[in-house]
mmCIF file of C-alpha atoms in Angstrom:
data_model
loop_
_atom_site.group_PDB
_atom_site.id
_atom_site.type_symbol
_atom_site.label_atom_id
_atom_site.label_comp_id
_atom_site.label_asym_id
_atom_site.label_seq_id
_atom_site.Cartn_x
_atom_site.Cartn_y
_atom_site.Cartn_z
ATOM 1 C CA UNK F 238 35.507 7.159 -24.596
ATOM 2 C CA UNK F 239 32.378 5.723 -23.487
ATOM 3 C CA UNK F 240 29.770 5.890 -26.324
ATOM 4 C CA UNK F 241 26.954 7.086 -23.982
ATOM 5 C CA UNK F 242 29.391 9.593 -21.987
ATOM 6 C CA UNK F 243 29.866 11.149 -25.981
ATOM 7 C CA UNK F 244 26.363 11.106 -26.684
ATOM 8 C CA UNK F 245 25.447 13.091 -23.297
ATOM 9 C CA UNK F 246 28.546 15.628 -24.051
ATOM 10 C CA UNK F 247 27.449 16.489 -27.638
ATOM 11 C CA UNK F 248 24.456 16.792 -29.273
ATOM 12 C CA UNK F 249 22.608 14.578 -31.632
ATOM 13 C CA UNK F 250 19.985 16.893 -33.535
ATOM 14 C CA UNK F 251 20.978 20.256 -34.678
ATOM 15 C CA UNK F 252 24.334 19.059 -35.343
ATOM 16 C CA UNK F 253 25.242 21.655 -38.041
ATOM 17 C CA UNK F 254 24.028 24.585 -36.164
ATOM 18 C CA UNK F 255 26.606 23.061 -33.363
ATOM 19 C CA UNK F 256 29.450 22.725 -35.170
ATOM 20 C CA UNK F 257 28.608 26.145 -37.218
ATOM 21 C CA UNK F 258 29.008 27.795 -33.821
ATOM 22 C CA UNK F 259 31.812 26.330 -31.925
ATOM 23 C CA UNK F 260 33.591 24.969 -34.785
ATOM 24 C CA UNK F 261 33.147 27.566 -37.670
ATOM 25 C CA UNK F 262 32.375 27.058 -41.668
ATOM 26 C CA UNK F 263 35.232 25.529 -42.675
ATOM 27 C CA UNK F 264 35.187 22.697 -40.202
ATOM 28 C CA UNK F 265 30.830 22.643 -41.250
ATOM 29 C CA UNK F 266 32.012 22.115 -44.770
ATOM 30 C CA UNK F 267 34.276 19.560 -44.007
ATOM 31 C CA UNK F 268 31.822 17.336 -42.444
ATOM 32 C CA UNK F 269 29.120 17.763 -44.736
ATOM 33 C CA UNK F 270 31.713 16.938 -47.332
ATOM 34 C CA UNK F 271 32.145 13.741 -45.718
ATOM 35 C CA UNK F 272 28.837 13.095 -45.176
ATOM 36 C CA UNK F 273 27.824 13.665 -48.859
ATOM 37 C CA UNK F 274 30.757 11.432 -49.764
ATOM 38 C CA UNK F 275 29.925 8.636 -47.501
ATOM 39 C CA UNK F 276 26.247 8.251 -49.040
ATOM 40 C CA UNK F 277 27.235 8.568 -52.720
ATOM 41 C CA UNK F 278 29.942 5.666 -51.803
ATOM 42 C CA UNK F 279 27.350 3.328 -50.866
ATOM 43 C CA UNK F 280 25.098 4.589 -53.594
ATOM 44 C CA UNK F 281 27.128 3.915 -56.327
ATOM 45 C CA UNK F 282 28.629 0.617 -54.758
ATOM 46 C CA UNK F 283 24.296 -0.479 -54.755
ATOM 47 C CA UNK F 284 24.322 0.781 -58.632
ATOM 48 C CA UNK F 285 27.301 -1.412 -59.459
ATOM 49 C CA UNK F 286 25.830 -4.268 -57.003
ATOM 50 C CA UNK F 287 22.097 -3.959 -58.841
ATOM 51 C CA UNK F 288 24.323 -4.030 -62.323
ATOM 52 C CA UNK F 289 26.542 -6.987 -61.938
ATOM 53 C CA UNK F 290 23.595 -9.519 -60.746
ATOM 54 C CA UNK F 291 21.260 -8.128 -64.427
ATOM 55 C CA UNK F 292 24.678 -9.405 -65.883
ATOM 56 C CA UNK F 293 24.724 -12.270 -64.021
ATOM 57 C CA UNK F 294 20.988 -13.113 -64.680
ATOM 58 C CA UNK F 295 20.934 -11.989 -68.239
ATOM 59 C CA UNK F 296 18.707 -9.321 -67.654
ATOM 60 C CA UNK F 297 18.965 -5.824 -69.294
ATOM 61 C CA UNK F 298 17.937 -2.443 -67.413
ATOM 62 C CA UNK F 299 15.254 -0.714 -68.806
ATOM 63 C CA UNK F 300 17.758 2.481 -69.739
ATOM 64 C CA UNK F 301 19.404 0.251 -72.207
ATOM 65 C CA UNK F 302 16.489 -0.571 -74.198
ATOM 66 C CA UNK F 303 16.094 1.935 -77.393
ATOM 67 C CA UNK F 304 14.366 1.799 -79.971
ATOM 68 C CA UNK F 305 15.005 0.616 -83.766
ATOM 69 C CA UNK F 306 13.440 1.553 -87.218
ATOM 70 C CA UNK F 307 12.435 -2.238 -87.542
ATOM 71 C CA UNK F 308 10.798 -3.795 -84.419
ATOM 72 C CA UNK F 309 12.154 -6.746 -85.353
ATOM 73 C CA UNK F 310 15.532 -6.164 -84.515
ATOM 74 C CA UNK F 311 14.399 -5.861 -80.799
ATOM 75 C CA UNK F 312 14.725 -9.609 -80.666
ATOM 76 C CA UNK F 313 17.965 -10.460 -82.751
ATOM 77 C CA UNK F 314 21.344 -11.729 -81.027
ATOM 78 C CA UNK F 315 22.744 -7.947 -82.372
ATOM 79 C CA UNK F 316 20.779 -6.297 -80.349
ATOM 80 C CA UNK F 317 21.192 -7.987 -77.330
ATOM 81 C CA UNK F 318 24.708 -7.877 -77.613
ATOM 82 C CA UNK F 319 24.725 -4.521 -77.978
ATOM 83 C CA UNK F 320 22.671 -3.831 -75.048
ATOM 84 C CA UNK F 321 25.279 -6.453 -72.947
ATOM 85 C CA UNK F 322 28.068 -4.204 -74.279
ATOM 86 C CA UNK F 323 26.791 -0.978 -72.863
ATOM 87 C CA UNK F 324 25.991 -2.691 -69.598
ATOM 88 C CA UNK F 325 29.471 -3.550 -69.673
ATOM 89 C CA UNK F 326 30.546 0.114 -70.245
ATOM 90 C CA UNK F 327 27.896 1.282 -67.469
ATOM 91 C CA UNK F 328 29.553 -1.198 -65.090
ATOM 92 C CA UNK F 329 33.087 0.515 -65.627
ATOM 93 C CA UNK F 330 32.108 4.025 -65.741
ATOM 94 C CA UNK F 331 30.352 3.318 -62.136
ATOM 95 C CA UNK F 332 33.314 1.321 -60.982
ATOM 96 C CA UNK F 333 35.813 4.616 -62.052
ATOM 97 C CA UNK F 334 33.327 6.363 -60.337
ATOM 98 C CA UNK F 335 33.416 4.650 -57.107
ATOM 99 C CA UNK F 336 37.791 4.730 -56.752
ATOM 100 C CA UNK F 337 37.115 8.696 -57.393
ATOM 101 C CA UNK F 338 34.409 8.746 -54.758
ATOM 102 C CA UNK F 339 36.761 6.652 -52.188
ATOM 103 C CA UNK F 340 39.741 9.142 -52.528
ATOM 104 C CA UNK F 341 37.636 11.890 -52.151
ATOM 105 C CA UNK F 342 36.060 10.382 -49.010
ATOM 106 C CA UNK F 343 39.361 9.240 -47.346
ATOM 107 C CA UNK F 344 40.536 12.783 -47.963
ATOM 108 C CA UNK F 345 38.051 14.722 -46.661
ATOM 109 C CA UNK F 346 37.531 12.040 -43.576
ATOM 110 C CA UNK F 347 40.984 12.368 -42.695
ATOM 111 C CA UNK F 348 40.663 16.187 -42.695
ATOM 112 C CA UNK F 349 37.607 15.844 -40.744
ATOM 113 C CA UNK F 350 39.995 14.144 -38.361
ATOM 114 C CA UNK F 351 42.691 16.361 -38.131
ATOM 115 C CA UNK F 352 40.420 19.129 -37.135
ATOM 116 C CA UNK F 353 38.845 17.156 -34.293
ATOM 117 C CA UNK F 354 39.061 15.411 -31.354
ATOM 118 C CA UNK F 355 38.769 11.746 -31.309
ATOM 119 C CA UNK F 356 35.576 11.455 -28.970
ATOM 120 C CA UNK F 357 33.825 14.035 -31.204
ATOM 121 C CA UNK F 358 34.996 12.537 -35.039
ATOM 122 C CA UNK F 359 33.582 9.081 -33.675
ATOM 123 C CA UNK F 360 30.537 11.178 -32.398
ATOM 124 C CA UNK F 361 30.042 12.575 -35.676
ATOM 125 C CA UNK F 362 30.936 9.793 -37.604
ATOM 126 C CA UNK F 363 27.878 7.689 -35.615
ATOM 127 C CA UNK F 364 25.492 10.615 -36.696
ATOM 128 C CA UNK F 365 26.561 10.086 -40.478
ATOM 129 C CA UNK F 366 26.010 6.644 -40.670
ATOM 130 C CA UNK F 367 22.820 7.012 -39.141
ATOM 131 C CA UNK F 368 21.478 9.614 -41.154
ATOM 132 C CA UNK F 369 22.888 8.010 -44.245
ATOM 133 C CA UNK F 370 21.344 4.497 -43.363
ATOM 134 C CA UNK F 371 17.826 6.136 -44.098
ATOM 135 C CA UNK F 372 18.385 7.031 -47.280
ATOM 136 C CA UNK F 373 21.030 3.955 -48.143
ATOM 137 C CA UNK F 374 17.976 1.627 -47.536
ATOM 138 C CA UNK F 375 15.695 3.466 -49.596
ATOM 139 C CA UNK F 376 17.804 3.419 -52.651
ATOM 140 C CA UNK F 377 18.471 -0.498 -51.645
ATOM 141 C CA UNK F 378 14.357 -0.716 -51.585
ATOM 142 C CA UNK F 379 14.277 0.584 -54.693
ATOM 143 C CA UNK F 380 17.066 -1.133 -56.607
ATOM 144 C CA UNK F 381 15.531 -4.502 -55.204
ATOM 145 C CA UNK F 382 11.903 -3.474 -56.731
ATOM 146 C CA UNK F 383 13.602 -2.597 -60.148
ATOM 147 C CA UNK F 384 15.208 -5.887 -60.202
ATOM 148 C CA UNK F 385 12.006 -7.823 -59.082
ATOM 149 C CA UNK F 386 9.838 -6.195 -62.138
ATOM 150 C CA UNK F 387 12.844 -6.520 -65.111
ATOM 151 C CA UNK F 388 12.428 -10.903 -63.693
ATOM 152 C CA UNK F 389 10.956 -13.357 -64.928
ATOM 153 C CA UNK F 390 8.046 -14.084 -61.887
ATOM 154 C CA UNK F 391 9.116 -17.271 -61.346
ATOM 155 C CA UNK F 392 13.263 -17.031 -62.032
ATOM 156 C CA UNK F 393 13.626 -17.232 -57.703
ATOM 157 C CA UNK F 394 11.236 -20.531 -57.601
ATOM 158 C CA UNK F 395 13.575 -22.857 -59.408
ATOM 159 C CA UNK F 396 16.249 -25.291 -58.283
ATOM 160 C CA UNK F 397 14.898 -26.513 -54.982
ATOM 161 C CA UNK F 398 14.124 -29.946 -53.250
ATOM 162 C CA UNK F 399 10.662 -30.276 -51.833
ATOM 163 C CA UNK F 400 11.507 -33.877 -50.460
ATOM 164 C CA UNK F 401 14.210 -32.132 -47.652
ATOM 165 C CA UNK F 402 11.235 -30.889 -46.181
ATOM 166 C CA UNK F 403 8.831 -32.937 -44.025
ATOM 167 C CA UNK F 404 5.576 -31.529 -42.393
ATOM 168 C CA UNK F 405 4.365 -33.366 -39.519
ATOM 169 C CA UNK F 406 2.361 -31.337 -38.404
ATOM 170 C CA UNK F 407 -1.870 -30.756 -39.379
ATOM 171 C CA UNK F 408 -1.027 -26.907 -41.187
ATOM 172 C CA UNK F 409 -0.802 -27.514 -44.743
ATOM 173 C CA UNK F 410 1.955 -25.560 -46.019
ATOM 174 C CA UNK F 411 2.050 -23.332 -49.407
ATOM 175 C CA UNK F 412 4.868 -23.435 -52.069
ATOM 176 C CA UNK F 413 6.615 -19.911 -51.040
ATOM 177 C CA UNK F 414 6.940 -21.579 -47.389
ATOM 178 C CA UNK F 415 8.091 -24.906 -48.646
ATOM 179 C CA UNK F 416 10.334 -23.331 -51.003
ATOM 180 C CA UNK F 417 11.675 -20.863 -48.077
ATOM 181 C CA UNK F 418 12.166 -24.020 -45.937
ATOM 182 C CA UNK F 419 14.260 -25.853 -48.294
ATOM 183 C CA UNK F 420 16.428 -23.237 -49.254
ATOM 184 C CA UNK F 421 16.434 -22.351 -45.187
ATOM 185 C CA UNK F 422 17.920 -25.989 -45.139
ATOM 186 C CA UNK F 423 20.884 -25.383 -46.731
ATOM 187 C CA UNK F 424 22.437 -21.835 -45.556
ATOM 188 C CA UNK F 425 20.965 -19.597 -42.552
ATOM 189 C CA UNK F 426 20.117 -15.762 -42.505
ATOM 190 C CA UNK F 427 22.277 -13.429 -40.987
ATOM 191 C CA UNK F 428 21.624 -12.415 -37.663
ATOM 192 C CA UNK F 429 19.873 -9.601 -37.076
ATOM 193 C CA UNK F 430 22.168 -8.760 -34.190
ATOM 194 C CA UNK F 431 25.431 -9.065 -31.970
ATOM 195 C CA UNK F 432 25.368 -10.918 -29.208
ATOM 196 C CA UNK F 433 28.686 -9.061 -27.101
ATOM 197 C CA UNK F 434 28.548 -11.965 -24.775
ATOM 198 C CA UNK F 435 28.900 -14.422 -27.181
ATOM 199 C CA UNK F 436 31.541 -12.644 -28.585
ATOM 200 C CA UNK F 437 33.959 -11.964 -25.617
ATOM 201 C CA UNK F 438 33.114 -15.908 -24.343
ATOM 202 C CA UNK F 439 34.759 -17.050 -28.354
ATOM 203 C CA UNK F 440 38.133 -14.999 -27.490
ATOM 204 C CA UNK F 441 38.350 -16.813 -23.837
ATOM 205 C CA UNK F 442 37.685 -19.765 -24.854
ATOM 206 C CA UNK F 443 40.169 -19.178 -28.018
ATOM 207 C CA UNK F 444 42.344 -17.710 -25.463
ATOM 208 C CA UNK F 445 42.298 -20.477 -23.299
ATOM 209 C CA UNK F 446 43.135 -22.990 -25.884
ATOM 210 C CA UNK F 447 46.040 -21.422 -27.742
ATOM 211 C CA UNK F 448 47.780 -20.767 -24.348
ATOM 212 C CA UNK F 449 48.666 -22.826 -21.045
ATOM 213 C CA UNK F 450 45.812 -21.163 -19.109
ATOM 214 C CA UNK F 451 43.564 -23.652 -18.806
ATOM 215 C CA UNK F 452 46.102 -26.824 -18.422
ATOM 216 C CA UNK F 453 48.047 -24.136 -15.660
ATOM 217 C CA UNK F 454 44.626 -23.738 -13.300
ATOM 218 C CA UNK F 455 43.634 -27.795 -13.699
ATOM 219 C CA UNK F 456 47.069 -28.691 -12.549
ATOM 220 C CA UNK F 457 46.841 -25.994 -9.782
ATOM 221 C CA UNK F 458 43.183 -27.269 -9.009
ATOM 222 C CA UNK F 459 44.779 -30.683 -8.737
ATOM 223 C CA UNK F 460 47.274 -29.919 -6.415
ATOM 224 C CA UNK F 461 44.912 -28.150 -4.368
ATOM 225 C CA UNK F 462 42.957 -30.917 -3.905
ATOM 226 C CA UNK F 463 45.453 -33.647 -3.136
ATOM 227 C CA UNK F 464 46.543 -30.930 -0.109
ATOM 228 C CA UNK F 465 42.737 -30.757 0.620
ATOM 229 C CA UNK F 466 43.226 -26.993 0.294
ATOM 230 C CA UNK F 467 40.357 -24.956 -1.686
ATOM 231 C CA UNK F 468 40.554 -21.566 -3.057
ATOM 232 C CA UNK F 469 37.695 -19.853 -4.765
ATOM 233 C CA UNK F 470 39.366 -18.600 -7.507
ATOM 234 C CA UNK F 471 43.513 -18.453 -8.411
ATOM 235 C CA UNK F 472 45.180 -15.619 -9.562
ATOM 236 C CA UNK F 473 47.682 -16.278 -12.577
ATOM 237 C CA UNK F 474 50.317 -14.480 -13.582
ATOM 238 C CA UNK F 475 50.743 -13.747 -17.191
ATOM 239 C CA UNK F 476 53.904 -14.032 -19.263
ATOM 240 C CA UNK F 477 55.161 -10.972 -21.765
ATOM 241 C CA UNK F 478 54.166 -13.138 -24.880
ATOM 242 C CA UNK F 479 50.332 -13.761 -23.089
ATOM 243 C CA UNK F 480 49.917 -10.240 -21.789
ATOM 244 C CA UNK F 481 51.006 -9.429 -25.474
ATOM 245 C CA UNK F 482 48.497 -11.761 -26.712
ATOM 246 C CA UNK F 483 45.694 -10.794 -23.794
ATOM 247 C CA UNK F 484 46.088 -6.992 -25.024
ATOM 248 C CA UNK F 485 45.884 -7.739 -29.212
ATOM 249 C CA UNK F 486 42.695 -9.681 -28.424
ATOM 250 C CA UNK F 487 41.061 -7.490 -26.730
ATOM 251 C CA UNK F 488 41.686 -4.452 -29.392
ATOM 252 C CA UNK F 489 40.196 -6.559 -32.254
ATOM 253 C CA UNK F 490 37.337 -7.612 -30.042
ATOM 254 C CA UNK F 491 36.640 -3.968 -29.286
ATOM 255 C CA UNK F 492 37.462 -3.562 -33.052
ATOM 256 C CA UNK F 493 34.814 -5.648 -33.940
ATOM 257 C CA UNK F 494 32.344 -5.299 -32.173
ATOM 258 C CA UNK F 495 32.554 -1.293 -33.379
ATOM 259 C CA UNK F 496 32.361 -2.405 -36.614
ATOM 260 C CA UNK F 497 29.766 -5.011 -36.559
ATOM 261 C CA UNK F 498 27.784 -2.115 -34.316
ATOM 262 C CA UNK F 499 28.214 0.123 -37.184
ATOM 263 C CA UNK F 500 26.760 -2.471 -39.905
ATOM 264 C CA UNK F 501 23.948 -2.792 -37.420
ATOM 265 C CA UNK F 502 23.027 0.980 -37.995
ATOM 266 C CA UNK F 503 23.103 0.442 -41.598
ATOM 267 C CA UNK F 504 20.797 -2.193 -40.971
ATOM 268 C CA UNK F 505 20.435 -5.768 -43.454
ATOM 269 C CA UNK F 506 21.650 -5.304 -46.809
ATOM 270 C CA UNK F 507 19.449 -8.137 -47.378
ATOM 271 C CA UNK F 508 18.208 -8.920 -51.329
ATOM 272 C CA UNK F 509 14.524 -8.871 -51.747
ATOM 273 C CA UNK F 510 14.233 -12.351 -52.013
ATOM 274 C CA UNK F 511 16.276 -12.799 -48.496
ATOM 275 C CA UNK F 512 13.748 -10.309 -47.121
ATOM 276 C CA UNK F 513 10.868 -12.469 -48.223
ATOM 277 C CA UNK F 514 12.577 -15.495 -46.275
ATOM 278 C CA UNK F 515 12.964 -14.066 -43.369
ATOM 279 C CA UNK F 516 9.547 -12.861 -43.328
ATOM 280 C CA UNK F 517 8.117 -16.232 -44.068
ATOM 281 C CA UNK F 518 9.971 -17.479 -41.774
ATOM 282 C CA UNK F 519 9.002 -15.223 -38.436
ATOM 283 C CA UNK F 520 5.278 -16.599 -39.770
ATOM 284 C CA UNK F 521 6.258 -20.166 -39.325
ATOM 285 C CA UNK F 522 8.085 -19.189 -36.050
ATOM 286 C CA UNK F 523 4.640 -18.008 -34.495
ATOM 287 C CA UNK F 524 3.349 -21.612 -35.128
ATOM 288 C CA UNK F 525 4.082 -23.819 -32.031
ATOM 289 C CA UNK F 526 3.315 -27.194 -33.816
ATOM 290 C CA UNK F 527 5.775 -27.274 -36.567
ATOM 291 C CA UNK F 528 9.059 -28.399 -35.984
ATOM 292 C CA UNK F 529 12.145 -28.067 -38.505
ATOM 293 C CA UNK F 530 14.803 -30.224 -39.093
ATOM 294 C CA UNK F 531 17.245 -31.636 -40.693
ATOM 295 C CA UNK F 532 16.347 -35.202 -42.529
#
């Protein structure tokens, strides 16, 4: 179903009250079951996420620092190893955490399911991820400003090459926006959307080439012309394995673009030191005279 015709058939605020009325308490519980589950999924998936990369950057969270009788033991190898150890241990418990949290979820999203009907599970599944995003990027926000204060303030400023960048223009540009620049060199941001058209003109054209399509309307178009007979457009009859074909390509198409609209509503899981890019960026954007490229 149409997602606007769903949208216009059930309502998007007051949801519980809704389904409390027409659907009774059992079917209530079920969804905020799955709602509850869905957020805690994501939260703990962040946790592990914000864990791995202090592991990765030898960096310890602040709720494994405790205290010893001698000071001095703060700053032995022992100590830190301990501290790696029980970051270790976090890690595992959160991971066994997160396969208990996915069974529960798939459980109690399939029930939600079962007691539905497809238009209104997809319906209700919208209004979870949106009211979940909220709170998903707040505990992202946060996670990124823990991280930034346990760094060193210059541990994102190393490793890049100034010389990649030329500025020919008259603005004199600062280190965070040559550094941005030189990084922005090498890989690209995410978009910040999905363009549908683009989308559906990659399966054509993907269509086109894996099949006789194209090579079947030149020839025709050739023909055509040597009779000096012109048609505006031909009409070509598919075979079973191209209809086949024609039909899976158009579900995963549909599929993704679902999905992709989905991780729209959750918005950019974007570190804090992409979001600072892309802000620099959108600065230099606004500025008419500089122009980036590749050396």
């Amino acid at each position: 179903m149409n997602s606007s015709n769903t949208r216009n058939r059930y309502p998007t605020v007051d949801i519980d009250d809704y389904i409390g009325q027409h659907h009774g308490s059992h079917f209530l519980y079920t969804y905020r079951n799955v709602k509850k589950f869905y957020y805690r999924l994501d939260a703990v998936h962040l946790d592990i996420e914000f864990l791995k990369i202090c592991r990765a950057k030898d960096i310890i969270p602040s709720f494994l620092w405790f205290k010893t009788a001698n000071n001095d033991l703060s700053s032995s190898p022992v100590y830190k190893a301990c501290q790696l150890k029980l970051l270790n241990v976090e890690i595992d418990a959160k991971r066994k955490k997160l396969n208990e949290l996915k069974i529960m979820y798939e459980s109690s999203l399939n029930h939600l399911r079962e007691l539905s009907s497809a238009d209104f599970f997809e319906h209700l599944f919208e209004i979870i991820i949106s009211e979940c995003s909220y709170l998903i990027d707040e505990k992202r926000r946060t996670l990124n400003k823990k991280l930034l204060s346990l760094c060193p303030v210059n541990n994102s400023t190393h490793y890049y090459n100034a010389k990649v960048v030329t500025n020919l223009s008259s603005r004199v540009l600062s280190n965070e926006e040559l550094i941005c620049l030189a990084n922005g060199l090498d890989y690209s941001l995410p978009p910040k959307s999905i363009n549908s058209m683009n989308v559906a003109s990659n399966v054509e054209t993907f269509f086109h080439r894996i099949t006789d399509v194209y090579q079947h309307h030149k020839k025709f178009m050739n023909e055509q012309k040597e009779n000096e007979a012109f048609v505006e457009s031909d009409v070509r009859v598919l075979n079973t394995k191209e209809l086949t074909l024609a039909s899976d390509l158009s579900s995963l198409t549909k599929s993704f673009l679902q999905r992709g609209n989905r991780c729209q509503i959750q918005k950019h899981k974007f570190d804090f030191e992409q979001q600072n890019y892309r802000k620099l960026i959108q600065k230099l954007k606004q500025d008419t005279s500089i122009i980036i490229t590749r050396p």
